[in-house]
CSV table of C-alpha atoms in Angstrom, one decimal:
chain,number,residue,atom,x,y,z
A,1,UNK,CA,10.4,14.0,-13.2
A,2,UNK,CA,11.8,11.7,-16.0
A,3,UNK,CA,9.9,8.5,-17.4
A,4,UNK,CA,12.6,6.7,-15.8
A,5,UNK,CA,12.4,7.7,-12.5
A,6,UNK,CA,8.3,7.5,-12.7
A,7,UNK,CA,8.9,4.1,-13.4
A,8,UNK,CA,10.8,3.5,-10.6
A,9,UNK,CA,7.7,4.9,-8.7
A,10,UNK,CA,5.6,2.6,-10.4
A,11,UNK,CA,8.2,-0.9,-10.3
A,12,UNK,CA,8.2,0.2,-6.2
A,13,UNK,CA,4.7,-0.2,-6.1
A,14,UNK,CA,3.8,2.8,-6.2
A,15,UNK,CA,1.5,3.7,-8.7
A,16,UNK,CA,-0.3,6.5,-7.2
A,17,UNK,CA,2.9,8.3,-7.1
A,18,UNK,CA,3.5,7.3,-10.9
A,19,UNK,CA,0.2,8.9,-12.2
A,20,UNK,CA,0.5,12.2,-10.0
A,21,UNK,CA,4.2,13.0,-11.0
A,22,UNK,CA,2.2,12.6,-14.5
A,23,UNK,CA,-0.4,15.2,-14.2
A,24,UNK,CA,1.1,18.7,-15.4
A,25,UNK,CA,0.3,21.8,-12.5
A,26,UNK,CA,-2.4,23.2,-14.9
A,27,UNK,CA,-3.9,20.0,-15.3
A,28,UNK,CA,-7.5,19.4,-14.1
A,29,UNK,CA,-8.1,15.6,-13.0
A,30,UNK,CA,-11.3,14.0,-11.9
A,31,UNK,CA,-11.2,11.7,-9.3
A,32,UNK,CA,-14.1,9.0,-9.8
A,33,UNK,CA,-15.3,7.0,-6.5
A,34,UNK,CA,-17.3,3.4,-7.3
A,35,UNK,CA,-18.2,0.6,-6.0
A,36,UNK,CA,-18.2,-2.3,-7.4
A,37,UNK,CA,-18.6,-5.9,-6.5
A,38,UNK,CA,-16.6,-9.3,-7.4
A,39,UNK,CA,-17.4,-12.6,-7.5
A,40,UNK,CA,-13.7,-14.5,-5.6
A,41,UNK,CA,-14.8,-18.1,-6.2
A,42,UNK,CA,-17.5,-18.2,-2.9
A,43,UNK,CA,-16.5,-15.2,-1.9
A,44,UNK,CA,-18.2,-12.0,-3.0
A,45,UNK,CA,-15.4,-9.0,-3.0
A,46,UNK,CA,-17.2,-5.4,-2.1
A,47,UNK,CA,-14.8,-2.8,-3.2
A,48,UNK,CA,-14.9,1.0,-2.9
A,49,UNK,CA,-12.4,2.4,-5.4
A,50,UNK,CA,-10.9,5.8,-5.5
A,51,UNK,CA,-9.6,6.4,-9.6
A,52,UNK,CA,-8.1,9.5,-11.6
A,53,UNK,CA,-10.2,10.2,-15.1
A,54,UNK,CA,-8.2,10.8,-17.6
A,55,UNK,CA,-9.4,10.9,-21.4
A,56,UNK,CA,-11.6,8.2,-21.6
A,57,UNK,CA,-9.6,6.0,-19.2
A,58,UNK,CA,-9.6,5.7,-15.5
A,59,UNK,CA,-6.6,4.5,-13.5
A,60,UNK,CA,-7.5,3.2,-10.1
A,61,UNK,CA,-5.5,5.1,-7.2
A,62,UNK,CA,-6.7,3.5,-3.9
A,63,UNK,CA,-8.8,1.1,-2.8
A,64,UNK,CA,-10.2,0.1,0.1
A,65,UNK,CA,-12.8,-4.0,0.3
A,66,UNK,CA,-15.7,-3.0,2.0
A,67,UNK,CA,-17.2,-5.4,4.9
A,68,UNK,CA,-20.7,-5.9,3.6
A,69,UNK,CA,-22.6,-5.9,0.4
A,70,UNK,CA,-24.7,-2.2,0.0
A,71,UNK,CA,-23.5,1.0,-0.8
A,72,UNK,CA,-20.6,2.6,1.5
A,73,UNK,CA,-20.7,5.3,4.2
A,74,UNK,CA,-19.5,8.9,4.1
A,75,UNK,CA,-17.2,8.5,6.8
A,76,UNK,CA,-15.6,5.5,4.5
A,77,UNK,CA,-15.9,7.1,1.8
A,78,UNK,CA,-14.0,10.1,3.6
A,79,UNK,CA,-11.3,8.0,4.7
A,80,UNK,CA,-10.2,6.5,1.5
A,81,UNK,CA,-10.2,10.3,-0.2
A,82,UNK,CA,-8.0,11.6,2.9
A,83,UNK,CA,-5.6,8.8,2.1
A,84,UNK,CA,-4.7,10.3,-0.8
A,85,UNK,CA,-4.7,13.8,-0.3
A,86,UNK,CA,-0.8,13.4,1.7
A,87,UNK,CA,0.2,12.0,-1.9
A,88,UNK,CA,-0.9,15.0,-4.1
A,89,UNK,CA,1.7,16.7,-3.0
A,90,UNK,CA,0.6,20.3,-2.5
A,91,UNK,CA,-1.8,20.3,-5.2
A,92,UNK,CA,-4.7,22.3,-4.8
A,93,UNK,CA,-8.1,19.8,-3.9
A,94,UNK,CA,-11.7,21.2,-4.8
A,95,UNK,CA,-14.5,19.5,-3.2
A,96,UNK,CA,-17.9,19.3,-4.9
A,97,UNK,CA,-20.9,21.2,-3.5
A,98,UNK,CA,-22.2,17.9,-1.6
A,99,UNK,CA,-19.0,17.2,-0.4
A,100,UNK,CA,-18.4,20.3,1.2
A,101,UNK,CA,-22.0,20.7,2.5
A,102,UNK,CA,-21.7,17.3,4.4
A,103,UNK,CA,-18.0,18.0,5.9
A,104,UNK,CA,-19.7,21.3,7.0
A,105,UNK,CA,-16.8,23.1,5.2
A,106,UNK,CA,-17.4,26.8,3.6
């Protein structure tokens, strides 16, 4: 894909799509999953964000604002990672050891 037509990807609002078409087949990326909280003037803003690593940068992918202050649930934390799974286009997925373990997978 050209820089110009990833671009278009990203001017569409669609920057997840920008940052995959970005990532070469051989390429390994990290996918970081955090939580963080904001301050939105009385509001407090709970988020659970999905991001790629790459070099010393991460790029946020997917997000999801979190109901309640406190850590997130698996089956949340599931969700959001299944939402992008559709967009890595055939790529292959590993799952870490606790991951797997808890989705019962082999």
């Amino acid at each position: 894909m050209t820089w110009v037509a990833s671009l278009e990807l990203f001017k569409r609002g669609r920057p997840v799509l920008f940052v995959v078409a970005h990532l070469r087949d051989e390429q390994q990326a990290l996918l970081v999953l955090d939580r963080t909280n904001w301050k939105g003037g009385k509001h407090d803003l709970n988020i659970l964000l999905l991001s790629v690593r790459w070099q010393t940068f991460s790029f946020p992918l997917l997000w999801t604002l979190l109901p309640r202050g406190g850590n997130s649930n698996m089956a949340t934390r599931i969700a959001l990672v299944e939402r992008l799974l559709p967009l890595l286009q055939g790529r292959r997925v590993f799952l870490g050891a606790d991951e797997r373990r808890k989705r019962n997978l082999r």
